Short mmCIF file of C-alpha atoms and ligand atoms in Angstrom, two decimals:
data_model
loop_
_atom_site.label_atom_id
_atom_site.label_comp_id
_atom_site.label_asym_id
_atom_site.label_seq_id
_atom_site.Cartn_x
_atom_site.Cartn_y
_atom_site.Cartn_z
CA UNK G 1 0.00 0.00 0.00
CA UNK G 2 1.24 3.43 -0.95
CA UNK G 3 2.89 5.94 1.83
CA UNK G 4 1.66 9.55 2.31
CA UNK G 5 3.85 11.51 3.31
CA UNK G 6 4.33 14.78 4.94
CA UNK G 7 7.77 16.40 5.05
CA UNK G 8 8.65 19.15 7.30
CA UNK G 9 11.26 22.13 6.53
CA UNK G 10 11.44 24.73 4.09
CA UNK G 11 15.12 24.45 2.57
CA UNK G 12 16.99 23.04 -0.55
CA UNK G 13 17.66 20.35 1.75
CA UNK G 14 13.65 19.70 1.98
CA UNK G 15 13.33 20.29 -2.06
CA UNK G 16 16.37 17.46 -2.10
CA UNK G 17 14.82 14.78 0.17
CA UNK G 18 10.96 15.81 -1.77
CA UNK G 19 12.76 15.11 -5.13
CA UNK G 20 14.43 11.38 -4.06
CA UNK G 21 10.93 10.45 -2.42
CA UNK G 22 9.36 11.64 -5.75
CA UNK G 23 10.79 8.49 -7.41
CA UNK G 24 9.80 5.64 -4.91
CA UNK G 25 7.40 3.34 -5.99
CA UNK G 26 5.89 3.16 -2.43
CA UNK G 27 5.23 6.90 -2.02
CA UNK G 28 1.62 8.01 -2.11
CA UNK G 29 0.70 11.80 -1.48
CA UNK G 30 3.38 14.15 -1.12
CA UNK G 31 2.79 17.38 1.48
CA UNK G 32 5.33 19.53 2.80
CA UNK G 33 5.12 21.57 5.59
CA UNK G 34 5.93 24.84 5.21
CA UNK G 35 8.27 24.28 1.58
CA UNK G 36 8.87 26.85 -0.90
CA UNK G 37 7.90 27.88 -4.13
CA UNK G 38 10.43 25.45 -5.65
CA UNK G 39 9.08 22.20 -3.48
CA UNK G 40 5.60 22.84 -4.50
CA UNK G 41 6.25 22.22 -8.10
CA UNK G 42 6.48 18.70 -6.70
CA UNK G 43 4.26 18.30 -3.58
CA UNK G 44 1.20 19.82 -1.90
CA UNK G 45 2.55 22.70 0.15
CA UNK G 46 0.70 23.30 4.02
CA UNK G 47 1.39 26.50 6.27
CA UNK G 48 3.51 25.98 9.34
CA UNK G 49 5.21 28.20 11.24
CA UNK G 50 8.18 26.75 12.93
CA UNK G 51 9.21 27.70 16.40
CA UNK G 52 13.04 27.50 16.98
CA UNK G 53 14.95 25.35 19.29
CA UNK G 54 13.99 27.55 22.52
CA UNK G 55 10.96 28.08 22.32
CA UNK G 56 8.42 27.60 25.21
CA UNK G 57 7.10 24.11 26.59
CA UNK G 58 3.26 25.55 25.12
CA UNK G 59 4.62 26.97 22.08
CA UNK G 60 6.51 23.61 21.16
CA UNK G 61 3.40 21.91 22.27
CA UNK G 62 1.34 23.82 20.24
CA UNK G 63 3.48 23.51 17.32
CA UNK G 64 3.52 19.64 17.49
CA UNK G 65 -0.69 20.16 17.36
CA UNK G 66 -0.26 22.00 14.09
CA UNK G 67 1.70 19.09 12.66
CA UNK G 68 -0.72 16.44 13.97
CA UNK G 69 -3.81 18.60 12.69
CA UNK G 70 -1.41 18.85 8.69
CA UNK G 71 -1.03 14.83 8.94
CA UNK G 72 -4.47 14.16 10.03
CA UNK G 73 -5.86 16.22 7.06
CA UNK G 74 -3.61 15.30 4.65
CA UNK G 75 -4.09 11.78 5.84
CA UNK G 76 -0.15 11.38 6.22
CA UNK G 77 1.31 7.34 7.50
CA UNK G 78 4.57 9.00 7.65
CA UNK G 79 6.30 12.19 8.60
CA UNK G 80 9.87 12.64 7.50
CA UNK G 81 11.43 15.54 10.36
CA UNK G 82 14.27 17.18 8.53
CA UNK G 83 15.20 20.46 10.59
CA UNK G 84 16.75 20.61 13.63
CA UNK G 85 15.02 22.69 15.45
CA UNK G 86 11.55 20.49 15.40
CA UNK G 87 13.75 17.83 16.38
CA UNK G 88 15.33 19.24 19.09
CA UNK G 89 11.48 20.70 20.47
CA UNK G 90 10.51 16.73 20.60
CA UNK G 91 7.95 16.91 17.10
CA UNK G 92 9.35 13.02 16.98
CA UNK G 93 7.67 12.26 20.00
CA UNK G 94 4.62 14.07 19.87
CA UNK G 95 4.12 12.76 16.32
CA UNK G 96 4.39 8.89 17.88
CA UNK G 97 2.87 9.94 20.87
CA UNK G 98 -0.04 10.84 18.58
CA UNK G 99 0.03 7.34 16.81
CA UNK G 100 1.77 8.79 13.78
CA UNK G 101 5.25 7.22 12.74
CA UNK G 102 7.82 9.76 11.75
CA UNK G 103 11.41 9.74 10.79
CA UNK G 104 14.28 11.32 12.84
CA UNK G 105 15.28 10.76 16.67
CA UNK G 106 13.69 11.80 19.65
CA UNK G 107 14.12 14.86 21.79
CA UNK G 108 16.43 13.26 23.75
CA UNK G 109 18.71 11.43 21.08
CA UNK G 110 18.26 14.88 18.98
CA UNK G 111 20.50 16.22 21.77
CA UNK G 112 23.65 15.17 20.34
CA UNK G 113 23.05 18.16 18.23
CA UNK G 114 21.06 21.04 20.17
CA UNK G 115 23.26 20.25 23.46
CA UNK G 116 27.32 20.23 22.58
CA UNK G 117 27.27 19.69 26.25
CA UNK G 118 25.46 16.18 25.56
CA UNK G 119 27.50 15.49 22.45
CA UNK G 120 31.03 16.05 24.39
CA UNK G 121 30.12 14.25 27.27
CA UNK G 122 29.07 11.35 25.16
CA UNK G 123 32.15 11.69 22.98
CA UNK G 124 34.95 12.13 26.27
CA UNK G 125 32.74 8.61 27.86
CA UNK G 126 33.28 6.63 25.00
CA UNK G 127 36.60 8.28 23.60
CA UNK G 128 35.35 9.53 20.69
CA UNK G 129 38.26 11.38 19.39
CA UNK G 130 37.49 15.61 19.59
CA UNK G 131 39.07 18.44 20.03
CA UNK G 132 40.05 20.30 23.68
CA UNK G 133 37.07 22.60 24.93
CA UNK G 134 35.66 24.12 28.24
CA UNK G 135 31.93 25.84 28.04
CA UNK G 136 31.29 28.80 30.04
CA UNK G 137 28.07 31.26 31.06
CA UNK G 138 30.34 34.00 32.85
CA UNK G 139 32.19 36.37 30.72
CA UNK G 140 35.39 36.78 32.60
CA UNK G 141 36.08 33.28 32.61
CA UNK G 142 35.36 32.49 29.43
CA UNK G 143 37.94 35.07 28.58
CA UNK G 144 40.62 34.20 31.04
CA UNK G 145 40.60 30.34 29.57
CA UNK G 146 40.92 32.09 26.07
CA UNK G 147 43.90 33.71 27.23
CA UNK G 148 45.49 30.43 28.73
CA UNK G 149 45.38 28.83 25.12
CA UNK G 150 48.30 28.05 24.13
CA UNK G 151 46.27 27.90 20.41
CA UNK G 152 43.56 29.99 18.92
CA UNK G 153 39.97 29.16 19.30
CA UNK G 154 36.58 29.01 17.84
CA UNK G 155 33.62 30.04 19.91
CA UNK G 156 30.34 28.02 19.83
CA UNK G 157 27.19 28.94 20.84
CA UNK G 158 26.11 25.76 23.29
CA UNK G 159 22.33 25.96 21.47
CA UNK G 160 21.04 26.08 18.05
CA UNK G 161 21.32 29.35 16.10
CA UNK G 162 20.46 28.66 12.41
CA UNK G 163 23.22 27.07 11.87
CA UNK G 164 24.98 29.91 12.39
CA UNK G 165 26.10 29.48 16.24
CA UNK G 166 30.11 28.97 15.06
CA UNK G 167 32.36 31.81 14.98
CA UNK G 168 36.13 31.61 13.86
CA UNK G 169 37.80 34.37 15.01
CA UNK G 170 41.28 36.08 13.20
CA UNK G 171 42.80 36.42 16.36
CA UNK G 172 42.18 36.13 20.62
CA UNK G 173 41.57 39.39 20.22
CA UNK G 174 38.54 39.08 17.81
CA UNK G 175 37.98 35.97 19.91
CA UNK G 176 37.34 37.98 23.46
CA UNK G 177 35.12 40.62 20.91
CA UNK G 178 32.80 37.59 19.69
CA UNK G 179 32.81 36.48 23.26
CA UNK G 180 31.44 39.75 25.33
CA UNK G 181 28.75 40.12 21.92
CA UNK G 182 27.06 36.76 22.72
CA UNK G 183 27.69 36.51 26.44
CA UNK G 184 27.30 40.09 27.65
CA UNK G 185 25.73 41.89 24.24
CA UNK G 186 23.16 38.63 23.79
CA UNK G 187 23.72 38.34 20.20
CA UNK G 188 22.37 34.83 19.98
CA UNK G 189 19.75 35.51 22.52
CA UNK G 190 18.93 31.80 24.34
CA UNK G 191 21.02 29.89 22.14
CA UNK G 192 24.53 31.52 22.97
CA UNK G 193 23.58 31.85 27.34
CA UNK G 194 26.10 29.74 27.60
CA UNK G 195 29.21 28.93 24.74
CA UNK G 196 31.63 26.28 23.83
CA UNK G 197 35.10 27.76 23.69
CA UNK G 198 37.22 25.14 21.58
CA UNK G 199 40.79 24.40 20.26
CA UNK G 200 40.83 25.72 16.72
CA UNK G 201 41.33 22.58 14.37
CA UNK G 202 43.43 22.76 11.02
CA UNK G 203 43.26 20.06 8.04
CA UNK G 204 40.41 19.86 5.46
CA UNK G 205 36.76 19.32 6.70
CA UNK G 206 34.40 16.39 5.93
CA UNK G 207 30.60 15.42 7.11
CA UNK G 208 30.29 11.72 7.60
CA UNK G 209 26.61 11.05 7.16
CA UNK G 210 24.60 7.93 8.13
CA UNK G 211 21.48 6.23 8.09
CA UNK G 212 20.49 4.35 11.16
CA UNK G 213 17.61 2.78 13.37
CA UNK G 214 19.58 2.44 16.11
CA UNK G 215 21.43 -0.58 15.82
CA UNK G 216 22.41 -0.80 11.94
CA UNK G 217 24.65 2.04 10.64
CA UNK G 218 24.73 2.58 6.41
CA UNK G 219 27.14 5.13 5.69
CA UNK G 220 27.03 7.81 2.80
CA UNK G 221 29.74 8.87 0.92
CA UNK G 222 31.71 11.17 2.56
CA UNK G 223 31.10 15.05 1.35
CA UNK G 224 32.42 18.25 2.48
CA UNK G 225 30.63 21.81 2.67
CA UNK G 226 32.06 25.12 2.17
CA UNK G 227 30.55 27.45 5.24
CA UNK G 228 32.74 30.41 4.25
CA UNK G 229 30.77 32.93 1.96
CA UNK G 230 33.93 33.77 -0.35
CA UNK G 231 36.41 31.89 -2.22
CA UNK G 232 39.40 30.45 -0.70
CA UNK G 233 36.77 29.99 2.82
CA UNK G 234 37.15 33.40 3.74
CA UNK G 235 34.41 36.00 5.25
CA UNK G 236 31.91 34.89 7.69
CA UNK G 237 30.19 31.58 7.91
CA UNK G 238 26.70 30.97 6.48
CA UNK G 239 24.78 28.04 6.55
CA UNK G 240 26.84 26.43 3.30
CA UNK G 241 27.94 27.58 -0.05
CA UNK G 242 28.45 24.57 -1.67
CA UNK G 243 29.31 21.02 -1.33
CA UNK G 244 31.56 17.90 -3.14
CA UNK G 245 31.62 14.43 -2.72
CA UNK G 246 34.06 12.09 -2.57
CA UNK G 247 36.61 14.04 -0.83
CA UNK G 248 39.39 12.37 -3.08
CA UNK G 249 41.97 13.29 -0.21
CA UNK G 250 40.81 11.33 2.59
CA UNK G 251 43.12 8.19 2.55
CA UNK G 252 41.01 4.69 3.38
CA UNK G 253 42.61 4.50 6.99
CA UNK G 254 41.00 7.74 7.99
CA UNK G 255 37.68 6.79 6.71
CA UNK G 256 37.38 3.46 7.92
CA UNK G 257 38.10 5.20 11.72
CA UNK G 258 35.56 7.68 11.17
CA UNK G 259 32.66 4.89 9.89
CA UNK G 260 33.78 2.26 13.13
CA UNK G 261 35.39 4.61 15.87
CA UNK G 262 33.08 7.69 15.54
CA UNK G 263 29.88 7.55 13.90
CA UNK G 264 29.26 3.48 14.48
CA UNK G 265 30.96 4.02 18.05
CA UNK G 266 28.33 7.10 18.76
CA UNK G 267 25.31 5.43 17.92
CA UNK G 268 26.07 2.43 19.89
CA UNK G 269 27.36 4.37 22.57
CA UNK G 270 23.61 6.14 22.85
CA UNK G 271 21.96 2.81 22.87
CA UNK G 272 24.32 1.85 25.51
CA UNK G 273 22.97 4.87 27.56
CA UNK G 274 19.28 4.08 26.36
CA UNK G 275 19.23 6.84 24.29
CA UNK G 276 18.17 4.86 21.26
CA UNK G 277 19.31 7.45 18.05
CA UNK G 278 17.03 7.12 14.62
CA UNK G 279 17.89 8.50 11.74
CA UNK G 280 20.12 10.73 10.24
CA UNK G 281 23.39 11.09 12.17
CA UNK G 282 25.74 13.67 10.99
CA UNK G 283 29.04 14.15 12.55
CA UNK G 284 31.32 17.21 11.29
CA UNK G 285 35.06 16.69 11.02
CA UNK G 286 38.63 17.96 10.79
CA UNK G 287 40.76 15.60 9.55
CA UNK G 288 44.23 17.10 11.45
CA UNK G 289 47.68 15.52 11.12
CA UNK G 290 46.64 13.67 14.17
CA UNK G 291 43.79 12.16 12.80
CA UNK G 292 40.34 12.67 12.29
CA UNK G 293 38.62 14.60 15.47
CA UNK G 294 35.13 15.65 15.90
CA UNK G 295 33.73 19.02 16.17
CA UNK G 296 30.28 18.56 16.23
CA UNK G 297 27.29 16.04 15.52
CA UNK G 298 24.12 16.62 13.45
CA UNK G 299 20.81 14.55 14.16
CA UNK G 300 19.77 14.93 10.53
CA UNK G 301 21.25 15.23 6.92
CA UNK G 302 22.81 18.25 6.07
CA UNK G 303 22.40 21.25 4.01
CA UNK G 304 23.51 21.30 1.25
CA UNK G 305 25.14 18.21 1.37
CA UNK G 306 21.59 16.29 0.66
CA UNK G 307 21.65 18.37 -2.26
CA UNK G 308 24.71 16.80 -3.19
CA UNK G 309 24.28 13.42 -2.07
CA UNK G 310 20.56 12.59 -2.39
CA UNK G 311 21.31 12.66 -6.65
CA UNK G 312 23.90 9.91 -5.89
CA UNK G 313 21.35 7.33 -3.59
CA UNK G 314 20.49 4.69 -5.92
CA UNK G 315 18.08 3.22 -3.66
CA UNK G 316 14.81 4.18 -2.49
CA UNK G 317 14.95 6.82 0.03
CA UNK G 318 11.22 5.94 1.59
CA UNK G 319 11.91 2.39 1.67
CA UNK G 320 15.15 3.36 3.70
CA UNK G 321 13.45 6.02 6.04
CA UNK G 322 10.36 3.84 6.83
CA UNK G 323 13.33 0.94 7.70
CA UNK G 324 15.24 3.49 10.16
CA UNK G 325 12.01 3.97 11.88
CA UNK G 326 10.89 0.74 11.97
CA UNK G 327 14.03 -0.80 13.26
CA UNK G 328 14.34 -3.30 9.79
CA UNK G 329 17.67 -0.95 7.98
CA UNK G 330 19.47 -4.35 8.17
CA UNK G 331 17.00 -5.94 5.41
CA UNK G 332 17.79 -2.83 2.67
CA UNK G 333 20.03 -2.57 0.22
CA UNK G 334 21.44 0.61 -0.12
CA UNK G 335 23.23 1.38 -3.49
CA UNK G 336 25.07 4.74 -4.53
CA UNK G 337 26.62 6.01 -7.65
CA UNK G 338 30.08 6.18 -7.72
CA UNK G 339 30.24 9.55 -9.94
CA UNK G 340 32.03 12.64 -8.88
CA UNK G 341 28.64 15.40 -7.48
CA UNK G 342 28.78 18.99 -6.94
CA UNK G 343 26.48 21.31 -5.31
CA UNK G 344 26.64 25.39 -5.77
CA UNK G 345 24.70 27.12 -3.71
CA UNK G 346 23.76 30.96 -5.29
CA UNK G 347 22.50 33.13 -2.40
CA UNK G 348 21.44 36.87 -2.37
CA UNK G 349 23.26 39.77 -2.23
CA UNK G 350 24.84 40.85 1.70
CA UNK G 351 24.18 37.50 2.82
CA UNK G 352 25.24 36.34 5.56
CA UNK G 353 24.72 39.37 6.91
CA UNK G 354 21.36 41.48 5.87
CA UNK G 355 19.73 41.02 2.46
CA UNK G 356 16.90 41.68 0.22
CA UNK G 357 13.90 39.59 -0.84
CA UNK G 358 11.81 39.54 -3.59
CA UNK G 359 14.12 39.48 -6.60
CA UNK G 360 13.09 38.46 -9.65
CA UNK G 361 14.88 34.60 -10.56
CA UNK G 362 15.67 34.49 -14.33
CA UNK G 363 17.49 31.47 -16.29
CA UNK G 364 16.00 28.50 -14.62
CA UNK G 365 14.79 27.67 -17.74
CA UNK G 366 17.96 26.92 -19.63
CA UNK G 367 19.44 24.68 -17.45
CA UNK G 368 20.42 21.47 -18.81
CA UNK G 369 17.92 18.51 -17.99
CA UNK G 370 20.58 16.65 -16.14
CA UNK G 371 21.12 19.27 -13.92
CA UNK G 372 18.88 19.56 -10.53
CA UNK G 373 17.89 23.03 -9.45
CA UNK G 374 17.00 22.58 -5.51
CA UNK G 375 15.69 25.91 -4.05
CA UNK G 376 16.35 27.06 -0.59
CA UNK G 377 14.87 29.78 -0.53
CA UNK G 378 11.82 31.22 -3.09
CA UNK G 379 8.48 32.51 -3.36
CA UNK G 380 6.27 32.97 -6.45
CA UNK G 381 5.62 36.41 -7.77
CA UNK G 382 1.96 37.24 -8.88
CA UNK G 383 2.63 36.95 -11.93
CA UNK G 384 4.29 33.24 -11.30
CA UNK G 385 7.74 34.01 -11.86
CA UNK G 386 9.93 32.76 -9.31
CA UNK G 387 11.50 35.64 -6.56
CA UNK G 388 14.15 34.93 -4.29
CA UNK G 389 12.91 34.79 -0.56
CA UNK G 390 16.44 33.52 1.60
CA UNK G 391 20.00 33.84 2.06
CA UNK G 392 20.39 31.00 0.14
CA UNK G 393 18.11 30.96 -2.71
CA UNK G 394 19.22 28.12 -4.97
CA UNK G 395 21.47 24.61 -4.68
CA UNK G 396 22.82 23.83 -8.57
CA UNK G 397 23.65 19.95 -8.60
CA UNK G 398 25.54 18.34 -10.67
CA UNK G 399 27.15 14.41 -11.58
CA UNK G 400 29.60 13.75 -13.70
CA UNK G 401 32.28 11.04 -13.41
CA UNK G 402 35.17 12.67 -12.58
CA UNK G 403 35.19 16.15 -9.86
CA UNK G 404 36.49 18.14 -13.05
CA UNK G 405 33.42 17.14 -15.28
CA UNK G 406 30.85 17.83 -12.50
CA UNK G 407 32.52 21.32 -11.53
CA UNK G 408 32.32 22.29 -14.87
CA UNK G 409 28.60 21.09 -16.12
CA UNK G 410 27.47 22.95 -11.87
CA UNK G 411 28.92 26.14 -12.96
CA UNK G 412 28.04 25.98 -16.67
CA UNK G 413 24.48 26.01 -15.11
CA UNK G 414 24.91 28.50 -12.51
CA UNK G 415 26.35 30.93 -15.26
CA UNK G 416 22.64 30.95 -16.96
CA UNK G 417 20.83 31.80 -13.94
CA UNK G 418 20.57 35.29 -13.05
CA UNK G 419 18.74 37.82 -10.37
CA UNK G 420 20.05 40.48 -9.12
CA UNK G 421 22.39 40.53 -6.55
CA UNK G 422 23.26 37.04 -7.32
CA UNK G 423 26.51 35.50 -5.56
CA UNK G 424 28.36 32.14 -5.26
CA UNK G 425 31.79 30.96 -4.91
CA UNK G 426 33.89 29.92 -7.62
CA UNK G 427 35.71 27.24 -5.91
CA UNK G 428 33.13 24.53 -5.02
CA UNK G 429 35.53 20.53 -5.17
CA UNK G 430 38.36 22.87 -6.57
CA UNK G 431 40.16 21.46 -3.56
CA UNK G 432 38.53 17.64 -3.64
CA UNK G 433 41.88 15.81 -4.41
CA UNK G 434 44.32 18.44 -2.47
CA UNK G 435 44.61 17.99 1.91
CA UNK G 436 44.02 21.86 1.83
CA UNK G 437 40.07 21.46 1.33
N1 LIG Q 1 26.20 21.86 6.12
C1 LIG Q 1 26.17 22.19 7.48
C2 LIG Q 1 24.97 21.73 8.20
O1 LIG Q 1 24.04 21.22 7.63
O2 LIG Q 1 24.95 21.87 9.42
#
C-alpha cells in the first residue's frame, strides 16, 4: 500500500529529500510543511510556522498540534522531520505519541546536536576522538581560559542558532570581541547563554553522514561543505555555499576510523545509555595531522550536502526512512553512484549578513535537464515568476564522473541563472583531491 507523506522544513535540503521520495514506488501523497515555491512544483505545500529550538514548553506543544492537525488532514502514514530545530522541540515524540510514525530521533537522542554539552560528554565517555574545549556562562572566565590557550579558538554557541552558532575568530583578540557580543551583548539571545570555547582545528573538513535505526549504521559517501561565503573559505560563515563528494583526499585508513570509531561508536554508545538514536546522524570533522577529530554532531542530513548526495542514492529513500524507523535498515540494500557530485549554492546579495527579498529569478529555464535546481529559498511572484525569498536561494547539482566534469557542467548552469544581486563561490571541489580542502 502506498505511503503519504508529509515532510517538514522549508530548505533546498527539503526540495532534495521531496525530489528522491518523488521516485519511490511506495510513495503516495506528497505534502510539505511549510516548503517553498520550488518544493511545490512537486508536492502539496501546508502553512507551518516553525518555532526554533527555545521556544516555550506551550509553544513547542502547540506547534507539534499544528503538525498532527497537517497529517491528520492530509491523511499522512509518515512524517519525514528534517530540521533541527523540530527535532530538538521533541515533534518526533509528539508525532508517535499521537500514533503517527515519523522519521528522525527523539528529543532526547536529537541532543547530540542542540546540546554540545550532551555530544562532548558522550564523545569524552566513550573516547570519541574531539578536540580540547571548556563551556562557560560568565564572561570573565570564558575570557581568562581564552587567554590560557596556548592555540587559537573558535567560539560556539552551546544551542542552536540557524546554523549559524560557530564563529572563527582572526585572532584572541577578535575571539574575546565575539565572546562579550554573545555573552554580555546577547547576540544569539537563548542559544549563545552559555558557549563552547574550543581548540581551533586545522586540516580539510568532511561530514560523515549515516542512516540508522539504532542498531544498523549505512554510511554515505563522505562530502564536504564550504561554510565560508567567499572563495578560498574566507568572510563569515553561512549556513553552506556549496558542497563535493568524494573528498578524493581522505586516505582509506582515515575513513574506515571515522565509519567504526566515531559515527558506528556514537550510535552504539547512545543505545548503551538508552538513548536509542534514529535517523540521520551527521558528525562534522577535521581531519588534522593527528587524525580525524570531531567538532560537532548533526541529528539529521545536512544542508547542502543532501543536495549533493541525495542525486547519488540509488536506492529508495522511503523504503530506507520507513526501515530506520521501523528498526528493519538491516534488510535494505542501499546502493550509490560512484560519480564525482557537486552542489553550488547561489544566495542573495549581503548574505550572511542582511539582504533583500523579492528578486526576480531568471534562467532556470535553460538549465540542462541533467542538472537539478534545488531551491532554498523562493516565493512565487503574482505573476508566477519565481522571486528569491532567503539567504540561500538556490542549490545547482551536478554528476559527472570525474570532480572536473561535475565542476564544470554545476557552474556551466549556474552561469545561466541570473537575479540580481546574485553570488556564489567559484571554488566549489576545486580542492577535492588536495589535503588543503
Ligand atoms: N552543512 C552544514 C549543516 O548542515 O549543518
Amino acid at each position: 500500500m502506498a505511503t503519504n507523506v508529509l515532510l517538514i522544513g522549508s530548505g533546498g535540503r527539503e526540495h532534495a529529500i521531496a525530489w528522491k521520495l518523488r521516485q519511490s514506488p511506495l510513495l503516495g501523497e506528497l505534502t510539505i510543511a511549510p516548503g517553498n515555491a520550488g518544493v511545490g512544483q512537486i508536492a502539496d505545500l501546508a502553512e507551518l510556522s516553525v518555532p526554533n529550538a527555545h521556544a516555550s514548553d506551550a509553544e513547542a506543544a502547540a506547534f507539534g498540534d499544528a503538525v498532527i492537525a497537517i497529517a491528520r488532514e492530509r491523511r499522512a502514514d509518515f512524517v519525514i522531520v528534517a530540521q533541527d530545530d523540530p527535532l530538538a522541540l521533541g515533534l518526533v515524540d509528539m508525532l508517535e505519541a499521537a500514533g503517527i510514525r515519523a522519521f528522525g530521533p527523539t528529543k532526547a537522542a536529537a541532543q547530540i546536536e542542540a546540546s554540545k554539552a550532551f555530544a562532548k560528554d558522550l564523545m569524552r565517555r566513550h573516547r570519541i576522538p574531539m578536540s580540547e574545549s571548556a563551556r562557560f556562562d560568565d564572561f570573565e572566565a570564558a575570557r581568562a581560559y581564552i587567554e590560557s590557550r596556548a592555540c587559537d579558538v573558535v567560539v560556539k554557541a552551546d544551542g542552536l542558532f540557524v546554523g549559524k552558532g560557530t564563529v572563527v575568530p582572526g585572532s584572541r583578540a577578535e575571539a574575546i570581541d565575539v565572546l562579550r557580543s554573545i555573552l554580555v551583548e546577547g547576540e544569539m539571545g537563548a542559544a549563545g547563554r552559555t558557549v563552547v570555547i574550543e581548540d581551533m582545528l586545522s586540516g580539510p573538513e568532511t561530514s560523515a553522514m549515516a542512516f540508522t535505526d539504532g542498531e544498523t549504521v549505512v554510511h554515505m559517501p563522505f562530502s564536504c561543505d564550504h561554510k565560508a561565503i567567499f572563495d578560498g573559505n574566507r568572510g563569515p560563515n553561512t549556513g553552506g555555499m556549496g558542497v563535493y563528494s568524494p573528498p578524493g583526499w581522505l586516505t582509506p585508513t582515515d575513513a574506515d576510523f571515522i565509519r567504526k570509531k566515531v559515527t558506528e561508536e556514537a550510535v552504539r554508545a547512545m543505545a548503551a545509555d538508552g538513548v536509542l538514536f534514529r535517523g540521520i546522524l551527521y558528525p562534522g570533522l577535521f581531519v588534522t595531522a593527528d587524525g580525524p577529530r570531531v567538532i560537532e554532531f548533526n541529528a539529521r542530513f545536512g544542508d547542502p550536502e543532501a543536495e549533493c548526495l541525495l542525486p547519488l542514492l540509488e536506492s529508495d529513500l522511503l523504503e530506507i526512512m520507513l526501515a530506520c524507523t521501523d528498526g528493519t535498515l538491516d534488510r535494505v540494500d542501499v546502493r550509490w553512484s560512484d560519480q564525482a557530485s557537486v552542489t553550488v549554492m547561489v544566495a542573495s546579495g549581503g548574505y550572511p549578513g542582511p539582504y533583500e527579498r523579492g528578486k526576480r529569478i531568471d534562467g532556470l529555464d535553460a538549465v540542462d535537464s541533467d542538472v537539478v535546481v534545488f531551491h532554498a529559498g523562493t516565493k512565487r511572484g503574482d505573476d508566477g515568476s519565481f522571486l528569491t525569498n532567503g539567504g540561500r536561494v538556490l542549490g545547482i547539482a551536478a554528476l559527472a564522473p570525474t570532480m572536473e566534469a561535475a565542476r564544470a557542467k554545476a557552474y556551466a548552469n549556474v552561469k545561466r541563472i541570473r537575479f540580481d544581486g546574485m553570488q556564489y563561490r567559484t571554488d566549489i571541489g576545486a580542492s577535492a583531491a588536495a589535503v588543503t580542502a
